[in-house]
XYZ file of C-alpha atoms in Angstrom:
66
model
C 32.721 20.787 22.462
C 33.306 17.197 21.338
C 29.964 16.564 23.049
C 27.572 18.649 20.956
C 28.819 17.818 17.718
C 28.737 13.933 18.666
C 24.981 15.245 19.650
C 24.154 17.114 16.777
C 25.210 14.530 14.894
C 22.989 11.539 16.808
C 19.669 14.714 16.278
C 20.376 14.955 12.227
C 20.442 10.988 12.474
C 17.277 10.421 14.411
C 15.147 13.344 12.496
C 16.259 11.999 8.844
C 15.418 8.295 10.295
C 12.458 9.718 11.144
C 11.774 11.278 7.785
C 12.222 7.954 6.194
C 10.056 6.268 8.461
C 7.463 9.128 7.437
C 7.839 8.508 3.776
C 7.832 4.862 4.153
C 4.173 4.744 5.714
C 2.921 7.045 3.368
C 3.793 4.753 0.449
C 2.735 1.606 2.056
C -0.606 3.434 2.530
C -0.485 4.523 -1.462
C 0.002 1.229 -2.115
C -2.433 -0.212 -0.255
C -5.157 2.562 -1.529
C -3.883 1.885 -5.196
C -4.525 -2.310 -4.824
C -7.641 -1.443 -3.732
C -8.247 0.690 -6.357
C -6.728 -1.846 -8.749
C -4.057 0.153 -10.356
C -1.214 -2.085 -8.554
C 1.073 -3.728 -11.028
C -0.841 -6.972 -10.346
C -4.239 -4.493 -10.839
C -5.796 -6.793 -13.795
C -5.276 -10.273 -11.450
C -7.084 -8.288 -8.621
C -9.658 -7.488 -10.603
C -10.365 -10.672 -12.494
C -10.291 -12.350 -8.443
C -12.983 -10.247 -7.987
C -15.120 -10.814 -11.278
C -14.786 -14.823 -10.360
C -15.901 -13.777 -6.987
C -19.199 -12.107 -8.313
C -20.082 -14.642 -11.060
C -22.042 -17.241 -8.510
C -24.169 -14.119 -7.092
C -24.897 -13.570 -10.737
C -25.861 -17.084 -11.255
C -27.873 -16.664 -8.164
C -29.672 -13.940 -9.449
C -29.700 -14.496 -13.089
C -30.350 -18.537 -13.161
C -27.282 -20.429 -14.505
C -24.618 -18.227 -17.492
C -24.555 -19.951 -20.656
């Protein structure tokens, strides 16, 4: 008897580690969608990146920015 409660045990262990693990991916993949969408707590430095990445093509296009 000792046997299957030291087994249910190790199952309720495993499947709630496994739940965690679950909810863990899904978050890192909600926060990698919302960096990319730029609503990250860092959202206005990852957008201003990307601005100063654009501004040469813009110069390319548009002749020097005053």
């Amino acid at each position: 008897m000792q046997l299957t409660t030291d087994m249910s045990e190790l199952f309720v262990k495993i499947h709630s580690a496994r739940l965690n693990n679950i909810d863990e991916r899904k978050a890192s993949k909600r926060r990698k969608k919302n960096e990319l969408l730029g609503q990250y707590s860092g959202g206005e430095n990852i957008r201003r990146e990307r601005i100063i990445q654009v501004l040469p093509n813009m110069e390319f296009v548009f002749g020097t920015i005053p």
